[in-house]
CSV table of C-alpha atoms in Angstrom, one decimal:
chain,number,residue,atom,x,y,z
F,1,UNK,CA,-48.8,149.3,-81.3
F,2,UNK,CA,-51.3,152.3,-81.4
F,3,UNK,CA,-54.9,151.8,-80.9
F,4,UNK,CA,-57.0,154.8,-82.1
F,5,UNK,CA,-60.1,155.7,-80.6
F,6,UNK,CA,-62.1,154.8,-77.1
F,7,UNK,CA,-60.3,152.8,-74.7
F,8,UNK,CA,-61.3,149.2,-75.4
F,9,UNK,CA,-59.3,147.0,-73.8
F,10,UNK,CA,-60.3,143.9,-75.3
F,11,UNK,CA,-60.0,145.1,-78.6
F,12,UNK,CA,-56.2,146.1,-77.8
F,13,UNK,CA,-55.3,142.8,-76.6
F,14,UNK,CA,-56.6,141.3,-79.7
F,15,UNK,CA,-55.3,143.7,-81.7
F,16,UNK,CA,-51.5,142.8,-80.1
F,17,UNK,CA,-53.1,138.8,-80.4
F,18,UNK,CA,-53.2,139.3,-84.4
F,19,UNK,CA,-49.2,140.5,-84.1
F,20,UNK,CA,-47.8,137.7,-82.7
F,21,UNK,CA,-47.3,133.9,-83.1
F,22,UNK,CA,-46.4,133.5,-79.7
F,23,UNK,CA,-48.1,130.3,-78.2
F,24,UNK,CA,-48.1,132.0,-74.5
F,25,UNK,CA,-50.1,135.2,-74.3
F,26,UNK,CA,-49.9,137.4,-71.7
F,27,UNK,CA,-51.9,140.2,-71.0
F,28,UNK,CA,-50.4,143.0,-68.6
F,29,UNK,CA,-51.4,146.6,-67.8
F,30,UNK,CA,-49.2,149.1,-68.2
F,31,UNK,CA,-49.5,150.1,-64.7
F,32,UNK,CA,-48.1,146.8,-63.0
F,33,UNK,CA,-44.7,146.7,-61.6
F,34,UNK,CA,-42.3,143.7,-62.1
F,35,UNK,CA,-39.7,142.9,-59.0
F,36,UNK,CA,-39.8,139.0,-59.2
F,37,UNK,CA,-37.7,137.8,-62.0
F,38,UNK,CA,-39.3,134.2,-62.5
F,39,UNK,CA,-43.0,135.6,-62.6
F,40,UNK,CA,-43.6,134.8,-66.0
F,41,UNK,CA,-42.0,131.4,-66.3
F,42,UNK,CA,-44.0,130.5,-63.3
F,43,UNK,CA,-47.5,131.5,-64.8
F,44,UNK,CA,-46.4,129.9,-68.1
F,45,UNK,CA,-45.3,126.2,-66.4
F,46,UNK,CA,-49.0,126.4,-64.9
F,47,UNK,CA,-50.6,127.5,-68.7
F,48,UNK,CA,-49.1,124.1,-69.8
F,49,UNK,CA,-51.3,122.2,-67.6
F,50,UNK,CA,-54.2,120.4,-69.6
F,51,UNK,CA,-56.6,121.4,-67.8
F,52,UNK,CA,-55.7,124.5,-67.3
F,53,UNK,CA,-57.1,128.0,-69.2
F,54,UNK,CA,-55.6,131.4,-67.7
F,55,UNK,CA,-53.4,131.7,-64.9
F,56,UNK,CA,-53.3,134.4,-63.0
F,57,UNK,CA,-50.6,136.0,-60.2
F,58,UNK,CA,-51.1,137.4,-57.0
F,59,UNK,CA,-51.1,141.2,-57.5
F,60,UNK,CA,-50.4,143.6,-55.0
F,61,UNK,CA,-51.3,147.3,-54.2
F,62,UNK,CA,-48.4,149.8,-54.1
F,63,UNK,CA,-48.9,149.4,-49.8
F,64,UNK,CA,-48.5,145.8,-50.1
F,65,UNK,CA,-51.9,144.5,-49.1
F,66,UNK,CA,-53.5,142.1,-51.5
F,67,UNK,CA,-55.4,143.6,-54.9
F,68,UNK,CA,-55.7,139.8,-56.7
F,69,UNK,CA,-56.1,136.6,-55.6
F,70,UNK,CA,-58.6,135.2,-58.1
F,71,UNK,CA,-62.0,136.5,-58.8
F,72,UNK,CA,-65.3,135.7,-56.8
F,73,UNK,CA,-68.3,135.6,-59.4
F,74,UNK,CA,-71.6,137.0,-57.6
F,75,UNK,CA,-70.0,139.6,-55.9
F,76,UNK,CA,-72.0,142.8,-56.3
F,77,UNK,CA,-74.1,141.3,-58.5
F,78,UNK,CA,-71.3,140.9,-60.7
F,79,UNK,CA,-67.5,139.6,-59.6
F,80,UNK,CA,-64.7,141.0,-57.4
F,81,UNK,CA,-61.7,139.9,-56.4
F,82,UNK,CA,-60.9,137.5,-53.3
F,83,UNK,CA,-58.6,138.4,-50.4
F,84,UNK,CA,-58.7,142.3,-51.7
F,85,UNK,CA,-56.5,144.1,-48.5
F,86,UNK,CA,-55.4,141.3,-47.0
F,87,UNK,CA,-51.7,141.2,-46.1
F,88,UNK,CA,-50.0,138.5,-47.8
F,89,UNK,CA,-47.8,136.9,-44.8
F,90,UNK,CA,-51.7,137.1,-42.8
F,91,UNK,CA,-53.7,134.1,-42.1
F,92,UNK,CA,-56.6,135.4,-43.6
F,93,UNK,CA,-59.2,132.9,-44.7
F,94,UNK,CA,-57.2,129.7,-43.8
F,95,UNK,CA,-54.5,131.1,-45.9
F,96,UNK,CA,-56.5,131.0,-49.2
F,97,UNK,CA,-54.4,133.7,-50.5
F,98,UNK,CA,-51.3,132.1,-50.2
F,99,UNK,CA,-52.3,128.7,-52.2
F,100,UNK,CA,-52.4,127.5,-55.6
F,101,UNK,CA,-56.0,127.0,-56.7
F,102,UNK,CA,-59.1,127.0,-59.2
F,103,UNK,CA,-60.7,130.1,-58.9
F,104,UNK,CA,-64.0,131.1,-61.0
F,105,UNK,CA,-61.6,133.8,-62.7
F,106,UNK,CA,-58.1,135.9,-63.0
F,107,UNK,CA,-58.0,139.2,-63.8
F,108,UNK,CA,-56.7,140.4,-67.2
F,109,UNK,CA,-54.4,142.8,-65.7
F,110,UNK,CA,-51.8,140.0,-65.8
F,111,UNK,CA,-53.2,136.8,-67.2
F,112,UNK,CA,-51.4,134.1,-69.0
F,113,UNK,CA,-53.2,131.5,-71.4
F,114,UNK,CA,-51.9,129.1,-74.0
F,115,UNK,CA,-53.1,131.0,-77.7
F,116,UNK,CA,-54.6,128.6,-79.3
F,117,UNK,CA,-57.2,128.1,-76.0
F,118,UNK,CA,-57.1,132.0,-76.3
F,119,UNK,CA,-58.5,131.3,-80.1
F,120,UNK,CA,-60.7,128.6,-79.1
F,121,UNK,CA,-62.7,130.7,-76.6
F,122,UNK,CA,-62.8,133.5,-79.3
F,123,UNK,CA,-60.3,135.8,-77.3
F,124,UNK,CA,-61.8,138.8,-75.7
F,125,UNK,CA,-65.3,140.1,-76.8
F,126,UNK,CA,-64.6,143.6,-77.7
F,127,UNK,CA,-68.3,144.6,-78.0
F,128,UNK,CA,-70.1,144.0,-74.8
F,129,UNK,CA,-67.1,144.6,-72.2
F,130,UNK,CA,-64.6,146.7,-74.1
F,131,UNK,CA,-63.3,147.5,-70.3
F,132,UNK,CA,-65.0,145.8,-67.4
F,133,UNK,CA,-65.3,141.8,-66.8
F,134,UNK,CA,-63.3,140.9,-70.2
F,135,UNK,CA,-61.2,138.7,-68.0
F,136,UNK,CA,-64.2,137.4,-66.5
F,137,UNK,CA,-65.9,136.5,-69.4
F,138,UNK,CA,-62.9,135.1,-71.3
F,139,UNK,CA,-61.9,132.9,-68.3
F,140,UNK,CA,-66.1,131.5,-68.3
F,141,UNK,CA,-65.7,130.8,-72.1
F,142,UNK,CA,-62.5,128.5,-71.3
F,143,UNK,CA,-64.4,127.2,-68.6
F,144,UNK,CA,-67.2,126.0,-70.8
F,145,UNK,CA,-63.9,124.6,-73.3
F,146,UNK,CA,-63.1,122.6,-69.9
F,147,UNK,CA,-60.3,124.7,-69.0
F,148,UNK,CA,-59.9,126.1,-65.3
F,149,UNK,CA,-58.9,128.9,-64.5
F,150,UNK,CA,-55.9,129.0,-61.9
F,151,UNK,CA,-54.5,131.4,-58.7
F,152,UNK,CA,-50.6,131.1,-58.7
F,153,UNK,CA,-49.6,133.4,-55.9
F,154,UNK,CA,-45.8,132.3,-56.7
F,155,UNK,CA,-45.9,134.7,-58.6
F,156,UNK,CA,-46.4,138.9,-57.4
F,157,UNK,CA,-46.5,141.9,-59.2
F,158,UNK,CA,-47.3,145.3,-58.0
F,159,UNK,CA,-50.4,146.8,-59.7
F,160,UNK,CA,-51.2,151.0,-59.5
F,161,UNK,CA,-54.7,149.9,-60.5
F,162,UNK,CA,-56.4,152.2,-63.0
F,163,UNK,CA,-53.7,154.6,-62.4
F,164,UNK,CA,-53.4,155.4,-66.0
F,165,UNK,CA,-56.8,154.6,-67.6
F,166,UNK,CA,-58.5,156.3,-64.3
F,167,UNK,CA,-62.0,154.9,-62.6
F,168,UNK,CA,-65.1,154.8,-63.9
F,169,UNK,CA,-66.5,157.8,-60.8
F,170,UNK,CA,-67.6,159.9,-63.8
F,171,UNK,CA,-71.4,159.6,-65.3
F,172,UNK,CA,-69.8,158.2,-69.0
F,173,UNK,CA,-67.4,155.5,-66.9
F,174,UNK,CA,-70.3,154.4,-64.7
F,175,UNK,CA,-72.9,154.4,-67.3
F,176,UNK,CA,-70.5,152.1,-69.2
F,177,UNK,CA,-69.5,149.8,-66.4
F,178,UNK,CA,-73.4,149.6,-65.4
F,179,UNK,CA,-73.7,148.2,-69.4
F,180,UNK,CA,-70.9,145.9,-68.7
F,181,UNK,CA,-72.2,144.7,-65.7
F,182,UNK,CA,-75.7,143.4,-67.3
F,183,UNK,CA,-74.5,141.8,-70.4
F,184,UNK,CA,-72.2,139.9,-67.6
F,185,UNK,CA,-75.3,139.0,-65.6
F,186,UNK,CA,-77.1,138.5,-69.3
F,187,UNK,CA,-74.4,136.0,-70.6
F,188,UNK,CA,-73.2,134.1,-67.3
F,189,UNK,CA,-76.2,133.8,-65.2
């Protein structure tokens, strides 16, 4: 599928949402790198769950220190994510990283939620975080639909992050963020 116009990563995910009639979605960036074969089943078997809303792997940096392990809300003002360059065989925080478990979010590089809890929450909001905190924000709406969001670091990707879409170091990308940023801390806090 082709999306013209600014990046808005929300509004391509529901844009490929309208195309199918899967009842798994997944969303994953194009920069993520697949060497475990059973990743997906493994995030799907957790979507199943009842109580359950988007599942999220354990993502690792090309060096093989942590990039995801679930997402902190408060951090910076904002969110972040847990365990960020920690090794995964380290103890870290009583081995946090390395368990199963509710976190506050997952990030939407590589998230996995049952559709029709995707369509309940109203998918992703394309208008006030078109790049930043989508994930965040649609993992809070299934949490106010009573569905948690879950860790599952049995599952590992590699993610270049932003190596395609670049950071947001320039004026326009941190102005834009900045906007993200408040309507996250207007609408969660």
């Amino acid at each position: 599928l082709r999306h013209n116009g600014p990046f808005n990563y929300s509004a391509i995910n529901n844009a490929a949402v309208r195309e199918t009639h899967s009842s798994f979605l997944c969303s994953l960036n194009n920069d993520i790198e697949i060497h475990d074969p059973k990743w997906l089943s493994t995030l799907v078997n957790q979507a199943k769950r009842d109580d359950v809303g988007a599942v999220g792997p354990m993502l690792l940096y090309p060096d093989g220190s942590i990039q995801h392990a679930g997402v902190v809300l408060g951090i910076g003002g904002g969110a972040a994510h847990a365990h960020r360059n920690v090794l995964p065989d380290a103890e870290g925080y009583f081995s946090r990283h390395a368990l199963p478990q509710f976190v506050s979010a997952v990030t939407g590089a590589c998230l996995v939620v049952k559709r029709e809890r995707f369509d309940a929450a109203g998918g992703f909001d394309e208008e006030n975080f078109p790049v930043a905190f989508n994930d965040v924000d649609l993992c809070m709406k299934l949490a106010n639909l009573g569905f948690n969001s879950l860790y599952e670091p049995r599952a590992r990707l590699v993610h270049h992050e932003s190596k395609t879409r670049g950071d947001d170091r320039d004026a326009a990308g941190a102005h834009r963020l900045a906007q993200e940023l408040a309507a996250l801390k207007r609408i969660w806090h």
